[in-house]
PDB file of C-alpha atoms in Angstrom:
ATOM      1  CA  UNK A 162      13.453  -9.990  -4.834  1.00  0.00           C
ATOM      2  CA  UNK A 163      12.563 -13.560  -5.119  1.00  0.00           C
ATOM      3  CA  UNK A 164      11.897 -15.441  -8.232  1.00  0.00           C
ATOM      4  CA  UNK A 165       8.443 -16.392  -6.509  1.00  0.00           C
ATOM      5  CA  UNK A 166       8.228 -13.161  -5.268  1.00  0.00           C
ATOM      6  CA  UNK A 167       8.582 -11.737  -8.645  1.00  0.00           C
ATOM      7  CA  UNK A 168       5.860 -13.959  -9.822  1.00  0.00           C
ATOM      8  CA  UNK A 169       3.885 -13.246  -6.792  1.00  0.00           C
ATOM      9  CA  UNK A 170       4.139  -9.471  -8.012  1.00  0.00           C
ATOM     10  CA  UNK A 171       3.756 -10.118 -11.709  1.00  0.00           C
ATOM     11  CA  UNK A 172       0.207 -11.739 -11.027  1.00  0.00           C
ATOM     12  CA  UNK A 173      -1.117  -8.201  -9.879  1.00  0.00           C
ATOM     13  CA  UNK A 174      -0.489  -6.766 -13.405  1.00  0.00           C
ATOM     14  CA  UNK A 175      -3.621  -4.528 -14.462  1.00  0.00           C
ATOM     15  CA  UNK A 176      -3.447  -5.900 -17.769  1.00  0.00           C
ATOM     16  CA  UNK A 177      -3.313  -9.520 -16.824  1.00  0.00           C
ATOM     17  CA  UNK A 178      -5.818  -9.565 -13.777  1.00  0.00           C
ATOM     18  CA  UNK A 179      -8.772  -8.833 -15.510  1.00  0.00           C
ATOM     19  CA  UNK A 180      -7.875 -11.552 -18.464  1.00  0.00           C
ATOM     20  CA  UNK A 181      -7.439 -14.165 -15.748  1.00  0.00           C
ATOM     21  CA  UNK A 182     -10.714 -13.039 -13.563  1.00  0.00           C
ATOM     22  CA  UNK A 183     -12.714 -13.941 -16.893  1.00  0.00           C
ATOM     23  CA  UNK A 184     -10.850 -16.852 -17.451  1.00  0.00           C
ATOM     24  CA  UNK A 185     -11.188 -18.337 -14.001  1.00  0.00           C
ATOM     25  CA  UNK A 186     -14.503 -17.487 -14.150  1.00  0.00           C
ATOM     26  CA  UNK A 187     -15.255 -19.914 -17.321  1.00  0.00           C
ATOM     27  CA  UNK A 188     -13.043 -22.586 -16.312  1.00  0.00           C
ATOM     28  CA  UNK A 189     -15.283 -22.404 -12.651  1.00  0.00           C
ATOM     29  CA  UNK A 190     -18.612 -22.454 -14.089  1.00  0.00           C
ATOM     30  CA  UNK A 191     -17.240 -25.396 -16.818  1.00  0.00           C
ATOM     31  CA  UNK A 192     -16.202 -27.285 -13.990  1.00  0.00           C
ATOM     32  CA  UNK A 193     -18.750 -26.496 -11.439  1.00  0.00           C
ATOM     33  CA  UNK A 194     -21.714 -26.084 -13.292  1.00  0.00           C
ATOM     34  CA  UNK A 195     -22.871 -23.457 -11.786  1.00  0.00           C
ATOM     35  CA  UNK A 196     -24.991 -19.870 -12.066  1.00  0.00           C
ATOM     36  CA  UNK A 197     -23.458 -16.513 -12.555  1.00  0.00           C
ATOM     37  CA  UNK A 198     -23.786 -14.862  -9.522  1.00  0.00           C
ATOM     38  CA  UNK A 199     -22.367 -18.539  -7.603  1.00  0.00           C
ATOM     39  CA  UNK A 200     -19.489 -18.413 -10.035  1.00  0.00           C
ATOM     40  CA  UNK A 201     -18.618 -14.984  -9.371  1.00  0.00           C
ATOM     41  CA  UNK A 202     -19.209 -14.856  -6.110  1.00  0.00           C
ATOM     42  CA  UNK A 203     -16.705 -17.973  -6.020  1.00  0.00           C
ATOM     43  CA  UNK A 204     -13.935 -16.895  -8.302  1.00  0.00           C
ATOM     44  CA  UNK A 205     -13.471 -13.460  -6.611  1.00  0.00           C
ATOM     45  CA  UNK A 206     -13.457 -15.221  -3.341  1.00  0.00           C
ATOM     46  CA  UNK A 207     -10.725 -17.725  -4.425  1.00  0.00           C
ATOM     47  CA  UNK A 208      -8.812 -15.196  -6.578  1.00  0.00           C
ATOM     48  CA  UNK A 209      -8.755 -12.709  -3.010  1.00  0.00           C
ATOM     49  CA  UNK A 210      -7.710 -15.397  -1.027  1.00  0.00           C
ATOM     50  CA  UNK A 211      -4.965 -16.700  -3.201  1.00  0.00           C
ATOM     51  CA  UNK A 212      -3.763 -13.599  -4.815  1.00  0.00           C
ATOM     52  CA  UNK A 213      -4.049 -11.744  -1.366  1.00  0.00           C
ATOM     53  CA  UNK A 214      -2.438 -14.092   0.539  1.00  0.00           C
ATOM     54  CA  UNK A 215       0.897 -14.137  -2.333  1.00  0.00           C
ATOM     55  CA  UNK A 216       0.930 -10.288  -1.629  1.00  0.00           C
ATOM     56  CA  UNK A 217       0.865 -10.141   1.646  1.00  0.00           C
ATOM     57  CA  UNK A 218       3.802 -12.731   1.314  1.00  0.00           C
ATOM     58  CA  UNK A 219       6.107 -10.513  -0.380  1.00  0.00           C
ATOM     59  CA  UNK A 220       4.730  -7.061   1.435  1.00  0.00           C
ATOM     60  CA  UNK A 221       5.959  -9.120   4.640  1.00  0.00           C
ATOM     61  CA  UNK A 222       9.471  -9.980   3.085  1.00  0.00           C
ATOM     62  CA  UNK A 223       8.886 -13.306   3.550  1.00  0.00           C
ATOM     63  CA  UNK A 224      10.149 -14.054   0.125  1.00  0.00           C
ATOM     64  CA  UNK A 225      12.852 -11.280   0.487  1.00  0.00           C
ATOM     65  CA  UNK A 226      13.504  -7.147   0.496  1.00  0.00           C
ATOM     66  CA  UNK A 227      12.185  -5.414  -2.181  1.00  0.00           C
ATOM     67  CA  UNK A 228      15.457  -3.715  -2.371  1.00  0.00           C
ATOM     68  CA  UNK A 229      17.534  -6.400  -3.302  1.00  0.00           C
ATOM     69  CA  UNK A 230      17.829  -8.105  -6.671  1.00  0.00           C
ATOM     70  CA  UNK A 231      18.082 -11.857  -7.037  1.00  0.00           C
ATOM     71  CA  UNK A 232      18.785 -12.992 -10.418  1.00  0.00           C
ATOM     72  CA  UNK A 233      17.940 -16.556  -9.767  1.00  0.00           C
ATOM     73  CA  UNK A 234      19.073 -19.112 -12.292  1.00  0.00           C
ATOM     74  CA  UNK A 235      16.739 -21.721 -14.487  1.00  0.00           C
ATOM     75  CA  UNK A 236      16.386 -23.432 -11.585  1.00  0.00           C
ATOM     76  CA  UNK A 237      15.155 -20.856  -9.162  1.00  0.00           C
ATOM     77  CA  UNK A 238      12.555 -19.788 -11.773  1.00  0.00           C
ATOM     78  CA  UNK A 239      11.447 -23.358 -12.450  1.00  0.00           C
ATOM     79  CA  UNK A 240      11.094 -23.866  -9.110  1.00  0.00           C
ATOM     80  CA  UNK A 241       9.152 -20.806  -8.244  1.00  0.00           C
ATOM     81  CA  UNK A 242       6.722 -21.323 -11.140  1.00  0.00           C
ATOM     82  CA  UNK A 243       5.851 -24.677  -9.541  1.00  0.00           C
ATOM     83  CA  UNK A 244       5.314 -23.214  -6.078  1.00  0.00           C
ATOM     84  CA  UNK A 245       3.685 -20.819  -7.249  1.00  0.00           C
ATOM     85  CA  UNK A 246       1.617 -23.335  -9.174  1.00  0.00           C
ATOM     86  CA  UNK A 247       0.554 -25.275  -6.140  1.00  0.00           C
ATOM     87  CA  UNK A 248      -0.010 -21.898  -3.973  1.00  0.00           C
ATOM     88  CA  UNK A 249      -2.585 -20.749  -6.664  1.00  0.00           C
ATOM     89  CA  UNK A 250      -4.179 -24.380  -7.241  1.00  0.00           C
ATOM     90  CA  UNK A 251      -4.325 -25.479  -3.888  1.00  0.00           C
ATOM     91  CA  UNK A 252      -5.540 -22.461  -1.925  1.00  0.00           C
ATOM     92  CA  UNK A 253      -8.072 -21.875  -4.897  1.00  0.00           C
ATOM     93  CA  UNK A 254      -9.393 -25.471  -4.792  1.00  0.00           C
ATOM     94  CA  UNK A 255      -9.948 -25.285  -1.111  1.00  0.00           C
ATOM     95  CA  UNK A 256     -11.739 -22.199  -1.357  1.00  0.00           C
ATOM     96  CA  UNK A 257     -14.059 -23.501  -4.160  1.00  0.00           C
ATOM     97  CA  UNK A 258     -14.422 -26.415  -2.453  1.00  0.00           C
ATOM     98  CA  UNK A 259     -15.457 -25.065   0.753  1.00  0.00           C
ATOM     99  CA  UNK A 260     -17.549 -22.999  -1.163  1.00  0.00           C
ATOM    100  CA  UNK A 261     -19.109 -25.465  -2.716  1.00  0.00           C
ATOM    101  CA  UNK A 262     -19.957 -27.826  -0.043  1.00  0.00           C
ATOM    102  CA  UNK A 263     -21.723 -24.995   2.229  1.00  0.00           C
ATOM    103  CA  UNK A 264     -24.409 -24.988  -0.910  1.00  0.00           C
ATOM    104  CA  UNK A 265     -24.315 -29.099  -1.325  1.00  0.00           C
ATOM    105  CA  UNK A 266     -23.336 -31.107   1.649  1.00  0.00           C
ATOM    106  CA  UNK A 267     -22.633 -33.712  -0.803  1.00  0.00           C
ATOM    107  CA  UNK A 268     -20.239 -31.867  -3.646  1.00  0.00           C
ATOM    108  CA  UNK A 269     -17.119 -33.487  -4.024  1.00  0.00           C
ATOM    109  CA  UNK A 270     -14.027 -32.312  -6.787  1.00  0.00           C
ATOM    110  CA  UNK A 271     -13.871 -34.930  -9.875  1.00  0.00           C
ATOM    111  CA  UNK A 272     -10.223 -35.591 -10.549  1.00  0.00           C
ATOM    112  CA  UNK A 273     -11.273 -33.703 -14.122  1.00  0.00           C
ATOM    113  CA  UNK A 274     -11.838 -30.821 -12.827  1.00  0.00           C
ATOM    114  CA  UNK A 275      -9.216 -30.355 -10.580  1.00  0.00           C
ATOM    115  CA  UNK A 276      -6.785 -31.085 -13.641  1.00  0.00           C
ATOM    116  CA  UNK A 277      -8.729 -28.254 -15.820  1.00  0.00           C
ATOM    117  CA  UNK A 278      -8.189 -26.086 -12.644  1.00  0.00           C
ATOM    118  CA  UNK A 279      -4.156 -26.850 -12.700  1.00  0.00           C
ATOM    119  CA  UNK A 280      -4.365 -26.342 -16.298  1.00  0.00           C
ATOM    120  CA  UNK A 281      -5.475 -23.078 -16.236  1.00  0.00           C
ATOM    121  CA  UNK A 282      -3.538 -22.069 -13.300  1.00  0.00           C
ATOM    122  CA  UNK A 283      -0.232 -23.318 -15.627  1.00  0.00           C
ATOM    123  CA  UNK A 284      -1.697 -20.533 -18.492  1.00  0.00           C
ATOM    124  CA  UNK A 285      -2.020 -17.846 -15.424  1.00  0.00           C
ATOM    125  CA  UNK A 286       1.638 -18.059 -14.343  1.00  0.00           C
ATOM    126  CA  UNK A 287       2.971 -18.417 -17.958  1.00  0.00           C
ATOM    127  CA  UNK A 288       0.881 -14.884 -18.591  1.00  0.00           C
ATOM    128  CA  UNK A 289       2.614 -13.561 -15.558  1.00  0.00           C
ATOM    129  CA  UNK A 290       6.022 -14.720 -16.329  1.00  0.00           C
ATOM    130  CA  UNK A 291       5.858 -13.159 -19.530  1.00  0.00           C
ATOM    131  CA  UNK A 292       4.213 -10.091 -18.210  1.00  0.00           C
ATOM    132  CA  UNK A 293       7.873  -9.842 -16.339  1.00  0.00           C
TER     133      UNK A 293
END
């Protein structure tokens, strides 16, 4: 498999999915200011689309057969980790965005808050690369 596949797989870990849903959670409320339910509602939204969509990725062999092994050097892994990065934070962004906007015609993302959304999307990937 993949490096990115690897992390793709690695990011379904029962012990580190729950740990990021309540992360992602706070870090979508902090930056959106929003109620409980909205939050929720959000996060589970833009962790099924991401998440879901990385899955079906490798399930596909898209990011190649199970069956094979590819020890990828630094390089490869560097490089997946910042694909993955931008898979997670864009997809997620554009969810909560869209979100967002069908509630306030007029919500826009501050450049804050799309940096504490990278951030935390650099902590998720670190958790899954050591979950390896």
């Amino acid at each position: 498999m993949s490096p990115l596949a690897e992390l793709f797989q690695a990011c379904l870990n029962p012990f580190l999915v729950p740990i990021v849903i309540f992360l992602h959670w706070w870090v979508v409320w902090f930056t959106l200011g929003r109620n409980f339910s909205t939050t929720m509602y959000l996060v589970i939204l833009a962790r099924v689309v991401s998440v879901g969509g990385g899955y079906v990725l490798v399930a596909s062999g898209a990011l190649g057969a199970a069956d094979t092994q590819l020890d990828g050097n630094w390089l490869a892994w560097v490089i997946a980790m910042a694909a993955a990065w931008l898979w997670f934070w864009n997809l997620e962004a554009a969810v909560l965005a869209w979100g967002m906007q069908r509630r306030r015609k007029s919500w826009r993302w501050n450049p804050y808050d799309l940096a504490v959304l990278g951030a935390a999307h650099v902590v998720y990937l670190i958790g899954a690369a050591v979950a390896l």
